[in-house]
């Protein structure tokens, strides 16, 4: 790129989070990082335990410390280091400039308060609105998230709403202060496909209307392909690949990403049987040495268990950045990993 | 592996009267389950959740039938009703020529050897206090198929078959990952050499890479052991991968049933089309043709009249609102419950429906353009979108006016108003009584003064008048006939009134003796 890239909204650099437990130290996130630019949707993909949610919690300062501690790294939001910020400052930012929506809308809403009360809380706290003003604003927020009969819903309790409507309420709460950044942690995993389609569509529309950035944490590559502009693939606490969605789905440059694609029935079905990634996600207490993926990788070489691979640019000249951390790709930059994995005959 | 299966097959030994091989293994007809909705202490039934309402299908030997639908469509209830884990309200279920719903406890026990289930959550469906050998071997022991060291050998074989090490038999569930636990669940279902396994969302709780492992395992086992599956799932891509035929459920009904390829290539029912178009596909270059349904699935307590899908259908007709469509068959093995399918054969389809669905898709596309595929590396001209432009909420607010009485207050009027009236009434009454008492005390003081002039003794006068004192308690002042002020105290306890004169210091005076009038 010849142009100077703009300053990102959020920059996470070399973040390491550890949990000290009675059984030992869990390295939940180990040197991970990504940028979020203004107005974009960035998807963070990975299987359970890969550290994608812990990274997001670290951004919001929501990690439970004692057990958790940020061992190293920098989280910069609009030029401000959030790891150095005081708890009071974090409270000011949280829910105001950065908001989060969670996977399970039933457990993240308080069952004993009405929907209106829960939306109004943030409005009164962060924007200092009076009760009447907050109520009016809450009804507009529900209108914004396309809730039918918004004025009436304000006085209802979460149990009176369906799953999709609860997630809409969660989104309304998150948008109450018109954040610059919305972190959506598996926002549609608990929902049916037709409702999922509605919610994803809503998020896209809102992003266009409000111009915010979205970090979409998910394990569903279909959702990623439909919503994200850029993708970060995480595995066992590290980032293994970072690229634009188009480039990643066209030609993954990491064997793990290629393996994920072949695990999907809709794509893998073409070759008859699915080709799942062998083995299972490593125990975070007992991570493999070197490249975290190597015990499950069909391309593993001796060097993979000895040294840590680093994220390296792979794109052709003039193309958007595409980075991956893999020794095999270092040697064979043009290998078609998907085809090689499908044939099951790594060189 | 194949030797294991051979021995497993011969050990089964239930090669009794082999029923007609051409007949379906499982035949379900008009299956219905209505759960009563009760209210109040007495559990009065106020309605029914029509979870399953007249579902019919067959599963052939060695066939996998996929059953898909959204939550609340009744697919899980169908699976459990077939095994009689839930007692259905009506209908017929025939398994291998035996009527399942008429079976008594002994027959049912025998039937359940051939019909097994694998549950969704591998974390909660395995007892954490039981070892693998107990979890998998329990059924063998209960059904008297093996005992002692034989169990150990059989469980080892089963574990090997599902891809686990036979040495794991003495371990507990918590020592396994989610995918391995689901393999244990499958091994447990296989222990009795069933002919049919009902899989209730067996992979939805697993990670993507692990899902594929379990799906492959189920597929291989089905082929090698000639198993039939009823595969219940909401993930259509998994269902497509595994099933020979697929049934789509909506609000307790099967709306479409067709061979897998046919269903995915030429879906007939508008609901199936919406469901298929909602699956996010992992291909960012694919053109989005999404048919987004508005609203949520209606409540099964009060399903819509006529066609149950008519409230959300993009191609709804007048007729759909009142009449319930029967199952039409555009092709011999293809069933659709939709009036648009009436008289249609093969791939022919009403152009009008096509046009209406297409219009809806175009509308969806116009409303939500695909995400920008440009790279957001911009020139140093500042941010791509000025964030301060986020005024849409304020703009909406400016145009709105507040209701005269806020809705929450209006809703509370029914108890706020009577409560306020009640409080006002009691307040007024006590104020009135107080004023009356003051007046009476004043009159009494005058009377006391007159009396004292006659008797010459204040206490004696008070004693005579005491019983007429108003219900006003505490210390009071009065004036005696010689113009001297004196004070008295009126108290009341459970025995009666106590009236005493007080000295200048406010304590009961020694010379004017205490006067007590008992009223009881």
PDB file of N, CA, C and O in Angstrom, chain A residues 64-132:
ATOM      1  N   UNK A  64     -11.885 -11.313  35.041  1.00  0.00           N
ATOM      2  CA  UNK A  64     -11.894 -11.449  36.499  1.00  0.00           C
ATOM      3  C   UNK A  64     -10.465 -11.574  37.024  1.00  0.00           C
ATOM      4  O   UNK A  64      -9.810 -12.584  36.810  1.00  0.00           O
ATOM      5  N   UNK A  65      -9.974 -10.534  37.657  1.00  0.00           N
ATOM      6  CA  UNK A  65      -8.655 -10.623  38.280  1.00  0.00           C
ATOM      7  C   UNK A  65      -8.909 -10.718  39.772  1.00  0.00           C
ATOM      8  O   UNK A  65      -9.688  -9.952  40.264  1.00  0.00           O
ATOM      9  N   UNK A  66      -8.312 -11.552  40.520  1.00  0.00           N
ATOM     10  CA  UNK A  66      -7.190 -12.449  40.490  1.00  0.00           C
ATOM     11  C   UNK A  66      -7.052 -13.500  39.375  1.00  0.00           C
ATOM     12  O   UNK A  66      -5.978 -13.462  38.790  1.00  0.00           O
ATOM     13  N   UNK A  67      -7.918 -14.423  39.105  1.00  0.00           N
ATOM     14  CA  UNK A  67      -7.332 -15.515  38.311  1.00  0.00           C
ATOM     15  C   UNK A  67      -6.676 -15.014  37.039  1.00  0.00           C
ATOM     16  O   UNK A  67      -5.623 -15.477  36.670  1.00  0.00           O
ATOM     17  N   UNK A  68      -7.280 -13.994  36.404  1.00  0.00           N
ATOM     18  CA  UNK A  68      -6.721 -13.531  35.141  1.00  0.00           C
ATOM     19  C   UNK A  68      -5.717 -12.426  35.386  1.00  0.00           C
ATOM     20  O   UNK A  68      -5.860 -11.623  36.313  1.00  0.00           O
ATOM     21  N   UNK A  69      -4.678 -12.376  34.567  1.00  0.00           N
ATOM     22  CA  UNK A  69      -3.784 -11.225  34.594  1.00  0.00           C
ATOM     23  C   UNK A  69      -3.265 -10.992  33.193  1.00  0.00           C
ATOM     24  O   UNK A  69      -3.023 -11.930  32.435  1.00  0.00           O
ATOM     25  N   UNK A  70      -3.146  -9.713  32.859  1.00  0.00           N
ATOM     26  CA  UNK A  70      -2.602  -9.374  31.550  1.00  0.00           C
ATOM     27  C   UNK A  70      -1.094  -9.338  31.711  1.00  0.00           C
ATOM     28  O   UNK A  70      -0.558  -8.487  32.409  1.00  0.00           O
ATOM     29  N   UNK A  71      -0.414 -10.308  31.104  1.00  0.00           N
ATOM     30  CA  UNK A  71       1.017 -10.439  31.314  1.00  0.00           C
ATOM     31  C   UNK A  71       1.791  -9.437  30.463  1.00  0.00           C
ATOM     32  O   UNK A  71       2.810  -8.918  30.895  1.00  0.00           O
ATOM     33  N   UNK A  72       1.289  -9.163  29.272  1.00  0.00           N
ATOM     34  CA  UNK A  72       1.983  -8.192  28.437  1.00  0.00           C
ATOM     35  C   UNK A  72       1.016  -7.678  27.392  1.00  0.00           C
ATOM     36  O   UNK A  72      -0.078  -8.206  27.233  1.00  0.00           O
ATOM     37  N   UNK A  73       1.446  -6.673  26.680  1.00  0.00           N
ATOM     38  CA  UNK A  73       0.640  -6.198  25.556  1.00  0.00           C
ATOM     39  C   UNK A  73       0.141  -4.787  25.729  1.00  0.00           C
ATOM     40  O   UNK A  73       0.368  -4.135  26.746  1.00  0.00           O
ATOM     41  N   UNK A  74      -0.525  -4.325  24.690  1.00  0.00           N
ATOM     42  CA  UNK A  74      -1.037  -2.957  24.640  1.00  0.00           C
ATOM     43  C   UNK A  74      -2.395  -3.010  23.982  1.00  0.00           C
ATOM     44  O   UNK A  74      -2.589  -3.693  22.973  1.00  0.00           O
ATOM     45  N   UNK A  75      -3.384  -2.347  24.540  1.00  0.00           N
ATOM     46  CA  UNK A  75      -4.689  -2.230  23.902  1.00  0.00           C
ATOM     47  C   UNK A  75      -4.970  -0.748  23.757  1.00  0.00           C
ATOM     48  O   UNK A  75      -5.147  -0.039  24.745  1.00  0.00           O
ATOM     49  N   UNK A  76      -4.936  -0.269  22.536  1.00  0.00           N
ATOM     50  CA  UNK A  76      -5.079   1.160  22.294  1.00  0.00           C
ATOM     51  C   UNK A  76      -6.433   1.417  21.660  1.00  0.00           C
ATOM     52  O   UNK A  76      -6.749   0.855  20.612  1.00  0.00           O
ATOM     53  N   UNK A  77      -7.243   2.260  22.298  1.00  0.00           N
ATOM     54  CA  UNK A  77      -8.543   2.623  21.739  1.00  0.00           C
ATOM     55  C   UNK A  77      -8.555   4.120  21.535  1.00  0.00           C
ATOM     56  O   UNK A  77      -8.400   4.878  22.494  1.00  0.00           O
ATOM     57  N   UNK A  78      -8.693   4.561  20.317  1.00  0.00           N
ATOM     58  CA  UNK A  78      -8.633   5.978  19.963  1.00  0.00           C
ATOM     59  C   UNK A  78      -7.412   6.639  20.602  1.00  0.00           C
ATOM     60  O   UNK A  78      -7.507   7.710  21.179  1.00  0.00           O
ATOM     61  N   UNK A  79      -6.275   5.932  20.512  1.00  0.00           N
ATOM     62  CA  UNK A  79      -5.030   6.499  21.007  1.00  0.00           C
ATOM     63  C   UNK A  79      -4.811   6.382  22.503  1.00  0.00           C
ATOM     64  O   UNK A  79      -3.776   6.798  23.011  1.00  0.00           O
ATOM     65  N   UNK A  80      -5.770   5.790  23.227  1.00  0.00           N
ATOM     66  CA  UNK A  80      -5.644   5.708  24.679  1.00  0.00           C
ATOM     67  C   UNK A  80      -5.353   4.268  25.088  1.00  0.00           C
ATOM     68  O   UNK A  80      -6.020   3.352  24.606  1.00  0.00           O
ATOM     69  N   UNK A  81      -4.361   4.051  25.944  1.00  0.00           N
ATOM     70  CA  UNK A  81      -4.030   2.682  26.349  1.00  0.00           C
ATOM     71  C   UNK A  81      -5.009   2.219  27.425  1.00  0.00           C
ATOM     72  O   UNK A  81      -4.990   2.715  28.550  1.00  0.00           O
ATOM     73  N   UNK A  82      -5.856   1.271  27.075  1.00  0.00           N
ATOM     74  CA  UNK A  82      -6.901   0.843  28.006  1.00  0.00           C
ATOM     75  C   UNK A  82      -6.330   0.036  29.163  1.00  0.00           C
ATOM     76  O   UNK A  82      -6.924  -0.022  30.233  1.00  0.00           O
ATOM     77  N   UNK A  83      -5.172  -0.599  28.953  1.00  0.00           N
ATOM     78  CA  UNK A  83      -4.609  -1.408  30.037  1.00  0.00           C
ATOM     79  C   UNK A  83      -4.085  -0.520  31.157  1.00  0.00           C
ATOM     80  O   UNK A  83      -3.962  -0.957  32.300  1.00  0.00           O
ATOM     81  N   UNK A  84      -3.751   0.757  30.816  1.00  0.00           N
ATOM     82  CA  UNK A  84      -3.249   1.667  31.844  1.00  0.00           C
ATOM     83  C   UNK A  84      -4.378   2.499  32.447  1.00  0.00           C
ATOM     84  O   UNK A  84      -4.155   3.236  33.391  1.00  0.00           O
ATOM     85  N   UNK A  85      -5.573   2.406  31.868  1.00  0.00           N
ATOM     86  CA  UNK A  85      -6.662   3.281  32.310  1.00  0.00           C
ATOM     87  C   UNK A  85      -7.148   2.884  33.707  1.00  0.00           C
ATOM     88  O   UNK A  85      -7.116   1.708  34.072  1.00  0.00           O
ATOM     89  N   UNK A  86      -7.598   3.875  34.453  1.00  0.00           N
ATOM     90  CA  UNK A  86      -8.125   3.606  35.795  1.00  0.00           C
ATOM     91  C   UNK A  86      -9.485   2.926  35.661  1.00  0.00           C
ATOM     92  O   UNK A  86     -10.147   3.049  34.638  1.00  0.00           O
ATOM     93  N   UNK A  87      -9.905   2.209  36.728  1.00  0.00           N
ATOM     94  CA  UNK A  87     -11.230   1.569  36.658  1.00  0.00           C
ATOM     95  C   UNK A  87     -12.341   2.572  36.370  1.00  0.00           C
ATOM     96  O   UNK A  87     -13.282   2.267  35.632  1.00  0.00           O
ATOM     97  N   UNK A  88     -12.223   3.781  36.913  1.00  0.00           N
ATOM     98  CA  UNK A  88     -13.264   4.792  36.687  1.00  0.00           C
ATOM     99  C   UNK A  88     -13.305   5.178  35.212  1.00  0.00           C
ATOM    100  O   UNK A  88     -14.374   5.305  34.618  1.00  0.00           O
ATOM    101  N   UNK A  89     -12.130   5.333  34.618  1.00  0.00           N
ATOM    102  CA  UNK A  89     -12.048   5.700  33.209  1.00  0.00           C
ATOM    103  C   UNK A  89     -12.630   4.570  32.353  1.00  0.00           C
ATOM    104  O   UNK A  89     -13.352   4.818  31.385  1.00  0.00           O
ATOM    105  N   UNK A  90     -12.319   3.328  32.743  1.00  0.00           N
ATOM    106  CA  UNK A  90     -12.831   2.179  31.988  1.00  0.00           C
ATOM    107  C   UNK A  90     -14.345   2.135  32.040  1.00  0.00           C
ATOM    108  O   UNK A  90     -15.011   1.855  31.049  1.00  0.00           O
ATOM    109  N   UNK A  91     -14.890   2.434  33.215  1.00  0.00           N
ATOM    110  CA  UNK A  91     -16.351   2.447  33.346  1.00  0.00           C
ATOM    111  C   UNK A  91     -16.959   3.489  32.433  1.00  0.00           C
ATOM    112  O   UNK A  91     -18.047   3.310  31.894  1.00  0.00           O
ATOM    113  N   UNK A  92     -16.243   4.596  32.271  1.00  0.00           N
ATOM    114  CA  UNK A  92     -16.736   5.659  31.413  1.00  0.00           C
ATOM    115  C   UNK A  92     -16.769   5.207  29.956  1.00  0.00           C
ATOM    116  O   UNK A  92     -17.673   5.546  29.212  1.00  0.00           O
ATOM    117  N   UNK A  93     -15.735   4.445  29.574  1.00  0.00           N
ATOM    118  CA  UNK A  93     -15.621   4.012  28.175  1.00  0.00           C
ATOM    119  C   UNK A  93     -16.577   2.860  27.891  1.00  0.00           C
ATOM    120  O   UNK A  93     -17.245   2.812  26.871  1.00  0.00           O
ATOM    121  N   UNK A  94     -16.666   1.951  28.846  1.00  0.00           N
ATOM    122  CA  UNK A  94     -17.452   0.742  28.668  1.00  0.00           C
ATOM    123  C   UNK A  94     -18.934   1.082  28.595  1.00  0.00           C
ATOM    124  O   UNK A  94     -19.447   1.813  29.436  1.00  0.00           O
ATOM    125  N   UNK A  95     -19.615   0.579  27.628  1.00  0.00           N
ATOM    126  CA  UNK A  95     -21.042   0.865  27.492  1.00  0.00           C
ATOM    127  C   UNK A  95     -21.304   2.222  26.889  1.00  0.00           C
ATOM    128  O   UNK A  95     -22.415   2.549  26.551  1.00  0.00           O
ATOM    129  N   UNK A  96     -20.252   3.017  26.753  1.00  0.00           N
ATOM    130  CA  UNK A  96     -20.413   4.354  26.213  1.00  0.00           C
ATOM    131  C   UNK A  96     -19.768   4.436  24.837  1.00  0.00           C
ATOM    132  O   UNK A  96     -20.441   4.699  23.844  1.00  0.00           O
ATOM    133  N   UNK A  97     -18.463   4.178  24.791  1.00  0.00           N
ATOM    134  CA  UNK A  97     -17.795   4.226  23.497  1.00  0.00           C
ATOM    135  C   UNK A  97     -17.523   2.814  22.960  1.00  0.00           C
ATOM    136  O   UNK A  97     -17.353   2.630  21.765  1.00  0.00           O
ATOM    137  N   UNK A  98     -17.423   1.830  23.857  1.00  0.00           N
ATOM    138  CA  UNK A  98     -17.312   0.434  23.430  1.00  0.00           C
ATOM    139  C   UNK A  98     -18.463  -0.324  24.092  1.00  0.00           C
ATOM    140  O   UNK A  98     -18.671  -0.207  25.296  1.00  0.00           O
ATOM    141  N   UNK A  99     -19.216  -1.073  23.311  1.00  0.00           N
ATOM    142  CA  UNK A  99     -20.305  -1.861  23.881  1.00  0.00           C
ATOM    143  C   UNK A  99     -20.119  -3.308  23.485  1.00  0.00           C
ATOM    144  O   UNK A  99     -19.410  -3.616  22.531  1.00  0.00           O
ATOM    145  N   UNK A 100     -20.806  -4.170  24.203  1.00  0.00           N
ATOM    146  CA  UNK A 100     -20.660  -5.594  23.905  1.00  0.00           C
ATOM    147  C   UNK A 100     -22.027  -6.249  23.920  1.00  0.00           C
ATOM    148  O   UNK A 100     -22.877  -5.901  24.736  1.00  0.00           O
ATOM    149  N   UNK A 101     -22.243  -7.185  22.997  1.00  0.00           N
ATOM    150  CA  UNK A 101     -23.423  -8.032  23.108  1.00  0.00           C
ATOM    151  C   UNK A 101     -22.966  -9.473  23.218  1.00  0.00           C
ATOM    152  O   UNK A 101     -21.956  -9.862  22.634  1.00  0.00           O
ATOM    153  N   UNK A 102     -23.723 -10.250  23.980  1.00  0.00           N
ATOM    154  CA  UNK A 102     -23.278 -11.591  24.323  1.00  0.00           C
ATOM    155  C   UNK A 102     -24.102 -12.634  23.596  1.00  0.00           C
ATOM    156  O   UNK A 102     -25.127 -12.345  22.996  1.00  0.00           O
ATOM    157  N   UNK A 103     -23.625 -13.871  23.755  1.00  0.00           N
ATOM    158  CA  UNK A 103     -24.244 -14.980  23.036  1.00  0.00           C
ATOM    159  C   UNK A 103     -25.659 -15.263  23.513  1.00  0.00           C
ATOM    160  O   UNK A 103     -26.584 -15.350  22.733  1.00  0.00           O
ATOM    161  N   UNK A 104     -25.834 -15.398  24.807  1.00  0.00           N
ATOM    162  CA  UNK A 104     -27.094 -15.910  25.326  1.00  0.00           C
ATOM    163  C   UNK A 104     -27.922 -14.733  25.820  1.00  0.00           C
ATOM    164  O   UNK A 104     -27.688 -14.223  26.903  1.00  0.00           O
ATOM    165  N   UNK A 105     -28.891 -14.280  25.054  1.00  0.00           N
ATOM    166  CA  UNK A 105     -29.605 -13.072  25.474  1.00  0.00           C
ATOM    167  C   UNK A 105     -30.459 -13.283  26.710  1.00  0.00           C
ATOM    168  O   UNK A 105     -30.779 -12.336  27.404  1.00  0.00           O
ATOM    169  N   UNK A 106     -30.789 -14.533  27.026  1.00  0.00           N
ATOM    170  CA  UNK A 106     -31.623 -14.739  28.219  1.00  0.00           C
ATOM    171  C   UNK A 106     -30.800 -14.531  29.472  1.00  0.00           C
ATOM    172  O   UNK A 106     -31.251 -13.930  30.435  1.00  0.00           O
ATOM    173  N   UNK A 107     -29.564 -15.034  29.495  1.00  0.00           N
ATOM    174  CA  UNK A 107     -28.789 -14.918  30.724  1.00  0.00           C
ATOM    175  C   UNK A 107     -28.138 -13.551  30.855  1.00  0.00           C
ATOM    176  O   UNK A 107     -27.756 -13.177  31.946  1.00  0.00           O
ATOM    177  N   UNK A 108     -28.019 -12.798  29.771  1.00  0.00           N
ATOM    178  CA  UNK A 108     -27.393 -11.483  29.948  1.00  0.00           C
ATOM    179  C   UNK A 108     -28.411 -10.391  30.241  1.00  0.00           C
ATOM    180  O   UNK A 108     -28.020  -9.279  30.541  1.00  0.00           O
ATOM    181  N   UNK A 109     -29.694 -10.698  30.162  1.00  0.00           N
ATOM    182  CA  UNK A 109     -30.694  -9.720  30.582  1.00  0.00           C
ATOM    183  C   UNK A 109     -31.169 -10.081  31.986  1.00  0.00           C
ATOM    184  O   UNK A 109     -31.281 -11.254  32.316  1.00  0.00           O
ATOM    185  N   UNK A 110     -31.433  -9.069  32.779  1.00  0.00           N
ATOM    186  CA  UNK A 110     -31.892  -9.317  34.147  1.00  0.00           C
ATOM    187  C   UNK A 110     -33.389  -9.623  34.132  1.00  0.00           C
ATOM    188  O   UNK A 110     -34.184  -8.800  33.691  1.00  0.00           O
ATOM    189  N   UNK A 111     -33.770 -10.823  34.618  1.00  0.00           N
ATOM    190  CA  UNK A 111     -35.177 -11.215  34.486  1.00  0.00           C
ATOM    191  C   UNK A 111     -36.139 -10.415  35.358  1.00  0.00           C
ATOM    192  O   UNK A 111     -37.335 -10.421  35.107  1.00  0.00           O
ATOM    193  N   UNK A 112     -35.646  -9.705  36.392  1.00  0.00           N
ATOM    194  CA  UNK A 112     -36.584  -9.029  37.289  1.00  0.00           C
ATOM    195  C   UNK A 112     -36.775  -7.548  36.947  1.00  0.00           C
ATOM    196  O   UNK A 112     -37.502  -6.855  37.629  1.00  0.00           O
ATOM    197  N   UNK A 113     -36.104  -7.067  35.904  1.00  0.00           N
ATOM    198  CA  UNK A 113     -36.323  -5.698  35.480  1.00  0.00           C
ATOM    199  C   UNK A 113     -36.986  -5.681  34.111  1.00  0.00           C
ATOM    200  O   UNK A 113     -36.737  -6.555  33.294  1.00  0.00           O
ATOM    201  N   UNK A 114     -37.792  -4.663  33.862  1.00  0.00           N
ATOM    202  CA  UNK A 114     -38.423  -4.582  32.549  1.00  0.00           C
ATOM    203  C   UNK A 114     -37.357  -4.212  31.517  1.00  0.00           C
ATOM    204  O   UNK A 114     -36.288  -3.699  31.844  1.00  0.00           O
ATOM    205  N   UNK A 115     -37.698  -4.495  30.279  1.00  0.00           N
ATOM    206  CA  UNK A 115     -36.819  -4.173  29.172  1.00  0.00           C
ATOM    207  C   UNK A 115     -36.476  -2.683  29.196  1.00  0.00           C
ATOM    208  O   UNK A 115     -35.325  -2.274  29.032  1.00  0.00           O
ATOM    209  N   UNK A 116     -37.493  -1.857  29.453  1.00  0.00           N
ATOM    210  CA  UNK A 116     -37.289  -0.405  29.478  1.00  0.00           C
ATOM    211  C   UNK A 116     -36.273  -0.003  30.538  1.00  0.00           C
ATOM    212  O   UNK A 116     -35.355   0.769  30.258  1.00  0.00           O
ATOM    213  N   UNK A 117     -36.405  -0.559  31.744  1.00  0.00           N
ATOM    214  CA  UNK A 117     -35.472  -0.221  32.822  1.00  0.00           C
ATOM    215  C   UNK A 117     -34.040  -0.513  32.407  1.00  0.00           C
ATOM    216  O   UNK A 117     -33.127   0.249  32.689  1.00  0.00           O
ATOM    217  N   UNK A 118     -33.861  -1.666  31.736  1.00  0.00           N
ATOM    218  CA  UNK A 118     -32.503  -2.082  31.410  1.00  0.00           C
ATOM    219  C   UNK A 118     -31.898  -1.231  30.299  1.00  0.00           C
ATOM    220  O   UNK A 118     -30.696  -1.002  30.289  1.00  0.00           O
ATOM    221  N   UNK A 119     -32.738  -0.769  29.399  1.00  0.00           N
ATOM    222  CA  UNK A 119     -32.193   0.108  28.357  1.00  0.00           C
ATOM    223  C   UNK A 119     -31.914   1.486  28.944  1.00  0.00           C
ATOM    224  O   UNK A 119     -30.920   2.133  28.641  1.00  0.00           O
ATOM    225  N   UNK A 120     -32.801   1.925  29.837  1.00  0.00           N
ATOM    226  CA  UNK A 120     -32.685   3.277  30.382  1.00  0.00           C
ATOM    227  C   UNK A 120     -31.494   3.426  31.318  1.00  0.00           C
ATOM    228  O   UNK A 120     -30.966   4.522  31.465  1.00  0.00           O
ATOM    229  N   UNK A 121     -31.068   2.309  31.928  1.00  0.00           N
ATOM    230  CA  UNK A 121     -29.974   2.386  32.897  1.00  0.00           C
ATOM    231  C   UNK A 121     -28.742   3.056  32.279  1.00  0.00           C
ATOM    232  O   UNK A 121     -28.201   4.016  32.821  1.00  0.00           O
ATOM    233  N   UNK A 122     -28.327   2.542  31.117  1.00  0.00           N
ATOM    234  CA  UNK A 122     -27.144   3.091  30.470  1.00  0.00           C
ATOM    235  C   UNK A 122     -27.349   4.530  30.036  1.00  0.00           C
ATOM    236  O   UNK A 122     -26.451   5.366  30.141  1.00  0.00           O
ATOM    237  N   UNK A 123     -28.557   4.840  29.573  1.00  0.00           N
ATOM    238  CA  UNK A 123     -28.847   6.199  29.097  1.00  0.00           C
ATOM    239  C   UNK A 123     -28.740   7.202  30.229  1.00  0.00           C
ATOM    240  O   UNK A 123     -28.217   8.302  30.058  1.00  0.00           O
ATOM    241  N   UNK A 124     -29.228   6.813  31.402  1.00  0.00           N
ATOM    242  CA  UNK A 124     -29.225   7.748  32.515  1.00  0.00           C
ATOM    243  C   UNK A 124     -27.821   7.863  33.096  1.00  0.00           C
ATOM    244  O   UNK A 124     -27.396   8.938  33.512  1.00  0.00           O
ATOM    245  N   UNK A 125     -27.107   6.712  33.094  1.00  0.00           N
ATOM    246  CA  UNK A 125     -25.769   6.694  33.684  1.00  0.00           C
ATOM    247  C   UNK A 125     -24.776   7.460  32.817  1.00  0.00           C
ATOM    248  O   UNK A 125     -24.064   8.340  33.289  1.00  0.00           O
ATOM    249  N   UNK A 126     -24.748   7.120  31.513  1.00  0.00           N
ATOM    250  CA  UNK A 126     -23.700   7.678  30.668  1.00  0.00           C
ATOM    251  C   UNK A 126     -24.104   8.991  30.029  1.00  0.00           C
ATOM    252  O   UNK A 126     -23.264   9.827  29.737  1.00  0.00           O
ATOM    253  N   UNK A 127     -25.387   9.165  29.773  1.00  0.00           N
ATOM    254  CA  UNK A 127     -25.779  10.372  29.068  1.00  0.00           C
ATOM    255  C   UNK A 127     -26.565  11.327  29.943  1.00  0.00           C
ATOM    256  O   UNK A 127     -26.976  12.389  29.494  1.00  0.00           O
ATOM    257  N   UNK A 128     -26.753  10.939  31.218  1.00  0.00           N
ATOM    258  CA  UNK A 128     -27.367  11.836  32.176  1.00  0.00           C
ATOM    259  C   UNK A 128     -28.761  12.302  31.805  1.00  0.00           C
ATOM    260  O   UNK A 128     -29.147  13.426  32.105  1.00  0.00           O
ATOM    261  N   UNK A 129     -29.537  11.451  31.149  1.00  0.00           N
ATOM    262  CA  UNK A 129     -30.887  11.844  30.767  1.00  0.00           C
ATOM    263  C   UNK A 129     -31.828  11.706  31.964  1.00  0.00           C
ATOM    264  O   UNK A 129     -31.591  10.914  32.873  1.00  0.00           O
ATOM    265  N   UNK A 130     -32.894  12.475  31.947  1.00  0.00           N
ATOM    266  CA  UNK A 130     -33.914  12.323  32.984  1.00  0.00           C
ATOM    267  C   UNK A 130     -34.724  11.077  32.674  1.00  0.00           C
ATOM    268  O   UNK A 130     -34.618  10.509  31.591  1.00  0.00           O
ATOM    269  N   UNK A 131     -35.569  10.672  33.621  1.00  0.00           N
ATOM    270  CA  UNK A 131     -36.346   9.465  33.440  1.00  0.00           C
ATOM    271  C   UNK A 131     -37.218   9.532  32.190  1.00  0.00           C
ATOM    272  O   UNK A 131     -37.262   8.604  31.402  1.00  0.00           O
ATOM    273  N   UNK A 132     -37.876  10.659  32.035  1.00  0.00           N
ATOM    274  CA  UNK A 132     -38.780  10.807  30.894  1.00  0.00           C
ATOM    275  C   UNK A 132     -38.015  10.777  29.574  1.00  0.00           C
ATOM    276  O   UNK A 132     -38.397  10.111  28.629  1.00  0.00           O
TER     277      UNK A 132
END
